[in-house]
Amino acid sequence: MITHPENVAAAVTPRRVPDAAPCVHALAPTVLLTPEAQVSLLMQVASKPATRAPLVATAIGGWAVVVALLGALVLGGCNGPRVVHESPVLVTGERVPLTDSVAAAAGARILATQLATAETRDSITAIATAGCAPDVCAALARGEVTLGMTEAQVLAATRTTPAAWRARRSGPVTTLSAPSLQAAPSDAAGEIAMVQLADGRVGAIGYREPQGVRLVQRAEDATRVGRARATADALVREGDAMVAAGDRTAALDRYDRALVLLPDDAMLQYRIATLLDQQLRPVEALIRYQRFLQQLELQRIDAIGNAHAKLADAIARAQQRIIVLERQAR
């Protein structure tokens, strides 16, 4: 069907691309033919026999080129600069509001929290010191957790509240531990990793130290000598592990640090002498071997002296009993 010329003229009326299409606003104003106008134009060209085939091919090829160019222009417009219209933070002449009231309110909240925490600690201390044993009261004054304390006394010794601990209860056993490593409670002896209570009394205390967790289960473990022994034992274990791994230098460092805490340990002297001998340091190894033998001799003399003292006591008692029995037999 052939479209009349007046219809073709009406169909080829130019129109603007709507601004709603993304990125097309960069090309506006752009004149495009409507689909009806394109069909009408092609039908008019195709109605002429002489030029039908070449013109149709030319028209189709031309429109393909136009479409490709338009696509390239649209993509180029999409990658162009953007203008972001930010809303102003402050308008000219406007003043920044004062923050004194906000700071004062925050300070008041912090002060109220501190006062409430102090009141809770005072109540716990009053309960802990009511009727405590002399050794427990002395430990509370030093700020140190000891065996035999109650849960309230543990809180009083560490100057904490129940919020500073994570409690796990299983029948008569209660385990108190820190909720996080960044806010672990501590006493005068160090950072506390765990406190275990049995029947309401402290039975074990775990202290977190560089060599691991030191466990206190006996009264002598809480003394200075007991702490030194536990730390030295941990260093010796680290040294033995490093010797097994082939790191003799690090093992010697651990043994030397343990020897500072236990200067009279003969076997520790022997470990150090062996490592020095393996590292081809004969003078130092000789001194350590001599110290080892000397300490063994001192220990032997001490053991013999103790044995002789016990033997002498037994001899004296036996002689006394002989005299008493002989008199009774007469």
Coordinates of C-alpha atoms in Angstrom, one line a residue:
M1 CA 0.0 0.0 0.0
I2 CA 1.3 3.5 -0.9
T3 CA 0.9 6.3 1.6
H4 CA -0.4 9.6 0.3
P5 CA 2.0 12.5 0.3
E6 CA 0.0 14.5 2.9
N7 CA 0.2 11.5 5.3
V8 CA 4.0 11.3 4.8
A9 CA 4.4 15.0 5.5
A10 CA 2.4 14.5 8.7
A11 CA 4.4 11.4 9.7
V12 CA 7.8 13.0 9.4
T13 CA 7.0 15.7 11.9
P14 CA 10.1 15.9 14.2
R15 CA 9.7 15.2 18.0
R16 CA 11.9 15.4 21.0
V17 CA 13.2 12.5 22.9
P18 CA 11.5 12.5 26.4
D19 CA 13.8 13.4 29.3
A20 CA 12.6 10.3 31.2
A21 CA 15.0 8.1 29.2
P22 CA 18.3 7.7 31.1
C23 CA 21.3 9.5 29.6
V24 CA 19.4 10.8 26.6
H25 CA 19.2 14.2 28.1
A26 CA 22.8 14.7 27.1
L27 CA 21.8 14.6 23.4
A28 CA 18.8 16.9 23.6
P29 CA 17.5 18.4 21.4
T30 CA 17.6 15.3 19.0
V31 CA 15.2 14.9 16.0
L32 CA 14.1 11.4 15.2
L33 CA 11.5 10.0 12.7
T34 CA 8.6 8.1 14.1
P35 CA 8.3 4.4 13.1
E36 CA 5.2 5.3 10.9
A37 CA 7.3 7.9 9.0
Q38 CA 10.1 5.4 8.5
V39 CA 7.7 2.8 7.0
S40 CA 6.1 5.3 4.7
L41 CA 9.4 6.6 3.4
L42 CA 10.5 3.1 2.6
M43 CA 7.3 2.3 0.8
Q44 CA 7.5 5.4 -1.4
V45 CA 11.1 4.4 -2.4
A46 CA 10.1 0.8 -3.0
S47 CA 7.2 1.8 -5.3
K48 CA 9.6 3.0 -8.1
P49 CA 10.8 -0.1 -10.1
A50 CA 13.9 1.5 -11.4
T51 CA 15.4 2.3 -8.1
R52 CA 13.6 -0.1 -5.9
A53 CA 16.4 -2.6 -5.1
P54 CA 19.4 -0.3 -4.8
L55 CA 17.4 2.4 -2.9
V56 CA 16.0 -0.1 -0.4
A57 CA 19.4 -1.5 0.2
T58 CA 20.9 2.0 0.5
A59 CA 18.1 3.1 2.9
I60 CA 18.5 0.1 5.1
G61 CA 22.2 0.4 5.2
G62 CA 22.0 4.1 6.0
W63 CA 19.6 3.6 8.8
A64 CA 21.9 0.9 10.3
V65 CA 24.7 3.5 10.3
V66 CA 22.5 6.1 11.9
V67 CA 21.4 3.7 14.6
A68 CA 25.0 2.7 15.3
L69 CA 26.1 6.4 15.6
L70 CA 23.2 7.2 17.9
G71 CA 24.1 4.2 20.1
A72 CA 27.7 5.4 20.3
L73 CA 26.5 9.0 21.2
V74 CA 24.2 7.7 23.9
L75 CA 26.9 5.6 25.5
G76 CA 29.3 8.6 25.4
G77 CA 26.7 10.7 27.1
C78 CA 26.3 8.2 29.8
N79 CA 30.0 8.2 30.6
G80 CA 30.2 12.0 30.9
P81 CA 30.7 14.0 34.0
R82 CA 28.0 14.2 36.6
V83 CA 26.8 17.2 38.6
V84 CA 25.7 16.1 42.1
H85 CA 23.5 18.6 43.8
E86 CA 24.3 18.2 47.5
S87 CA 22.1 19.8 50.1
P88 CA 24.1 22.4 52.0
V89 CA 25.3 21.6 55.5
L90 CA 25.1 25.2 56.6
V91 CA 23.4 28.1 54.9
T92 CA 25.2 31.4 54.7
G93 CA 24.7 33.2 58.0
E94 CA 23.6 30.1 59.9
R95 CA 25.4 29.3 63.2
V96 CA 26.5 25.9 64.5
P97 CA 24.4 24.9 67.5
L98 CA 26.3 24.7 70.9
T99 CA 27.2 21.2 72.2
D100 CA 27.5 22.2 75.8
S101 CA 24.2 20.7 76.7
V102 CA 25.0 17.4 75.0
A103 CA 28.4 17.2 76.8
A104 CA 26.8 18.0 80.1
A105 CA 24.1 15.4 79.6
A106 CA 26.7 12.7 78.8
G107 CA 28.8 13.7 81.8
A108 CA 25.8 13.5 84.0
R109 CA 25.0 10.0 82.8
I110 CA 28.6 8.8 83.3
L111 CA 28.6 10.3 86.8
A112 CA 25.4 8.5 87.7
T113 CA 26.8 5.2 86.4
Q114 CA 30.0 5.7 88.4
L115 CA 28.0 6.5 91.6
A116 CA 25.8 3.4 91.1
T117 CA 28.9 1.2 90.6
A118 CA 30.6 2.6 93.7
E119 CA 27.5 2.0 95.8
T120 CA 27.3 -1.6 94.6
R121 CA 31.0 -2.1 95.4
D122 CA 30.5 -0.7 98.9
S123 CA 27.6 -3.0 99.5
I124 CA 29.6 -6.0 98.3
T125 CA 32.5 -5.0 100.6
A126 CA 30.3 -4.7 103.6
I127 CA 28.9 -8.2 103.0
A128 CA 32.3 -9.6 102.4
T129 CA 33.9 -8.2 105.5
A130 CA 31.1 -9.2 107.8
G131 CA 32.5 -12.1 110.0
C132 CA 35.4 -13.0 107.7
A133 CA 38.3 -15.0 109.0
P134 CA 41.6 -13.2 110.0
D135 CA 43.6 -14.5 107.0
V136 CA 40.7 -13.7 104.6
C137 CA 40.3 -10.2 106.0
A138 CA 44.0 -9.6 105.6
A139 CA 43.8 -10.8 102.0
L140 CA 40.8 -8.4 101.4
A141 CA 42.9 -5.5 102.8
R142 CA 45.7 -6.5 100.3
G143 CA 43.3 -6.8 97.5
E144 CA 44.3 -10.4 96.8
V145 CA 42.1 -13.5 96.1
T146 CA 42.9 -16.5 98.4
L147 CA 41.6 -20.0 98.8
G148 CA 38.5 -20.3 101.0
M149 CA 36.9 -17.0 100.0
T150 CA 33.2 -16.7 99.1
E151 CA 31.9 -15.2 95.9
A152 CA 31.2 -11.8 97.5
Q153 CA 34.7 -11.8 99.0
V154 CA 36.2 -12.5 95.5
L155 CA 34.3 -9.5 94.2
A156 CA 35.5 -7.3 97.1
A157 CA 39.1 -8.4 96.7
T158 CA 39.1 -7.6 92.9
R159 CA 37.1 -4.3 93.4
T160 CA 34.6 -5.5 90.9
T161 CA 30.8 -6.1 90.5
P162 CA 29.0 -9.1 89.2
A163 CA 28.8 -7.4 85.8
A164 CA 32.6 -7.8 85.4
W165 CA 32.4 -11.6 85.5
R166 CA 30.8 -14.4 83.5
A167 CA 29.4 -17.0 86.0
R168 CA 28.8 -20.7 85.0
R169 CA 26.9 -22.6 87.7
S170 CA 26.6 -26.4 87.8
G171 CA 25.3 -27.7 91.0
P172 CA 27.7 -26.9 93.9
V173 CA 30.4 -25.7 91.5
T174 CA 30.6 -22.1 90.3
T175 CA 33.2 -20.9 87.8
L176 CA 33.9 -17.2 87.4
S177 CA 35.7 -16.0 84.3
A178 CA 36.3 -12.8 82.5
P179 CA 33.8 -11.9 79.7
S180 CA 36.6 -10.7 77.5
L181 CA 40.4 -10.6 77.5
Q182 CA 40.3 -6.8 77.1
A183 CA 38.5 -6.3 80.4
A184 CA 39.8 -9.1 82.6
P185 CA 39.6 -8.5 86.4
S186 CA 42.8 -8.6 88.5
D187 CA 44.0 -8.6 92.0
A188 CA 47.3 -7.7 93.7
A189 CA 48.9 -10.9 92.3
G190 CA 48.0 -10.4 88.7
E191 CA 45.3 -10.8 86.0
I192 CA 42.8 -13.4 86.9
A193 CA 41.7 -15.9 84.2
M194 CA 39.4 -18.1 86.3
V195 CA 38.1 -18.6 89.8
Q196 CA 36.4 -21.9 90.7
L197 CA 34.2 -22.2 93.8
A198 CA 33.0 -25.5 95.3
D199 CA 30.2 -25.3 97.9
G200 CA 30.5 -21.5 97.9
R201 CA 34.3 -21.4 98.7
V202 CA 37.2 -20.7 96.4
G203 CA 39.0 -24.0 95.5
A204 CA 41.2 -22.9 92.6
I205 CA 42.5 -19.7 91.1
G206 CA 43.9 -19.3 87.6
Y207 CA 46.2 -16.4 86.8
R208 CA 47.0 -15.4 83.2
E209 CA 50.8 -15.0 82.7
P210 CA 53.1 -14.8 79.7
Q211 CA 53.9 -18.5 80.0
G212 CA 50.3 -19.5 80.3
V213 CA 47.7 -19.9 83.1
R214 CA 49.2 -20.4 86.6
L215 CA 46.9 -22.5 88.8
V216 CA 46.7 -22.0 92.5
Q217 CA 45.1 -25.0 94.3
R218 CA 47.1 -25.1 97.6
A219 CA 48.0 -22.4 100.1
E220 CA 51.7 -22.7 99.3
D221 CA 51.0 -22.1 95.6
A222 CA 49.8 -18.6 96.5
T223 CA 53.1 -17.6 98.3
R224 CA 56.0 -15.8 96.6
V225 CA 58.0 -19.0 96.5
G226 CA 55.1 -20.9 95.0
R227 CA 54.6 -18.4 92.3
A228 CA 58.3 -18.4 91.5
R229 CA 58.3 -22.2 91.3
A230 CA 55.2 -22.3 89.0
T231 CA 56.7 -19.7 86.7
A232 CA 60.1 -21.5 86.5
D233 CA 58.4 -24.8 85.8
A234 CA 56.5 -23.2 82.9
L235 CA 59.8 -21.7 81.5
V236 CA 61.5 -25.1 81.8
R237 CA 58.6 -26.8 79.9
E238 CA 59.0 -24.1 77.1
G239 CA 62.7 -24.8 77.0
D240 CA 62.3 -28.5 76.8
A241 CA 59.8 -28.0 73.9
M242 CA 62.3 -25.8 72.1
V243 CA 65.1 -28.3 72.5
A244 CA 62.8 -30.9 71.0
A245 CA 62.2 -28.5 68.1
G246 CA 65.9 -27.9 67.6
D247 CA 65.9 -24.2 68.7
R248 CA 68.8 -24.4 71.3
T249 CA 69.3 -20.7 71.5
A250 CA 65.7 -20.0 72.6
A251 CA 65.8 -23.0 74.9
L252 CA 68.9 -21.6 76.6
D253 CA 67.1 -18.3 77.1
R254 CA 64.2 -20.0 78.8
Y255 CA 66.5 -22.0 81.1
D256 CA 68.5 -18.9 82.1
R257 CA 65.3 -17.1 83.0
A258 CA 64.1 -20.1 85.0
L259 CA 67.5 -20.3 86.8
V260 CA 67.0 -16.7 88.1
L261 CA 63.8 -17.9 89.9
L262 CA 65.3 -21.3 91.0
P263 CA 69.1 -20.7 91.6
D264 CA 69.5 -23.9 93.6
D265 CA 68.0 -26.3 91.0
A266 CA 70.8 -28.8 90.1
M267 CA 69.0 -30.3 87.1
L268 CA 68.5 -26.9 85.6
Q269 CA 72.2 -26.3 85.8
Y270 CA 72.7 -29.6 84.0
R271 CA 70.3 -28.7 81.2
I272 CA 72.2 -25.4 80.7
A273 CA 75.6 -27.1 80.8
T274 CA 74.4 -29.6 78.1
L275 CA 73.2 -26.9 75.8
L276 CA 76.4 -24.9 76.2
D277 CA 78.5 -28.0 75.5
Q278 CA 76.5 -28.6 72.3
Q279 CA 77.0 -25.0 71.2
L280 CA 80.8 -25.5 71.5
R281 CA 81.2 -23.1 74.5
P282 CA 83.5 -25.2 76.7
V283 CA 84.4 -22.6 79.3
E284 CA 80.8 -21.8 80.2
A285 CA 79.8 -25.5 80.0
L286 CA 82.6 -26.4 82.4
I287 CA 81.4 -23.9 85.0
R288 CA 77.8 -25.2 84.7
Y289 CA 78.9 -28.8 85.1
Q290 CA 80.9 -27.8 88.2
R291 CA 77.9 -26.0 89.6
F292 CA 75.7 -29.0 88.9
L293 CA 78.1 -31.3 90.9
Q294 CA 78.4 -28.8 93.7
Q295 CA 74.7 -28.5 94.1
L296 CA 74.3 -32.2 94.0
E297 CA 76.9 -32.6 96.8
L298 CA 75.1 -29.9 98.8
Q299 CA 71.9 -31.7 98.4
R300 CA 73.5 -35.0 99.4
I301 CA 75.0 -33.5 102.5
D302 CA 71.7 -31.9 103.4
A303 CA 69.9 -35.2 102.9
I304 CA 72.5 -37.1 104.9
G305 CA 72.3 -34.5 107.6
N306 CA 68.5 -34.7 107.8
A307 CA 68.7 -38.5 107.8
H308 CA 71.3 -38.4 110.6
A309 CA 69.3 -35.9 112.6
K310 CA 66.2 -38.2 112.3
L311 CA 68.4 -41.2 113.2
A312 CA 69.9 -39.4 116.2
D313 CA 66.4 -38.5 117.4
A314 CA 65.3 -42.1 117.1
I315 CA 68.4 -43.3 118.9
A316 CA 67.7 -40.9 121.8
R317 CA 64.1 -41.9 122.1
A318 CA 65.1 -45.6 122.0
Q319 CA 67.6 -45.1 124.8
Q320 CA 65.1 -43.3 126.9
R321 CA 62.6 -46.1 126.5
I322 CA 65.2 -48.7 127.3
I323 CA 65.9 -46.9 130.6
V324 CA 62.2 -46.7 131.5
L325 CA 61.5 -50.3 130.6
E326 CA 64.5 -51.6 132.6
R327 CA 63.3 -49.7 135.7
Q328 CA 59.8 -51.1 135.3
A329 CA 61.2 -54.7 135.0
R330 CA 63.1 -54.5 138.3

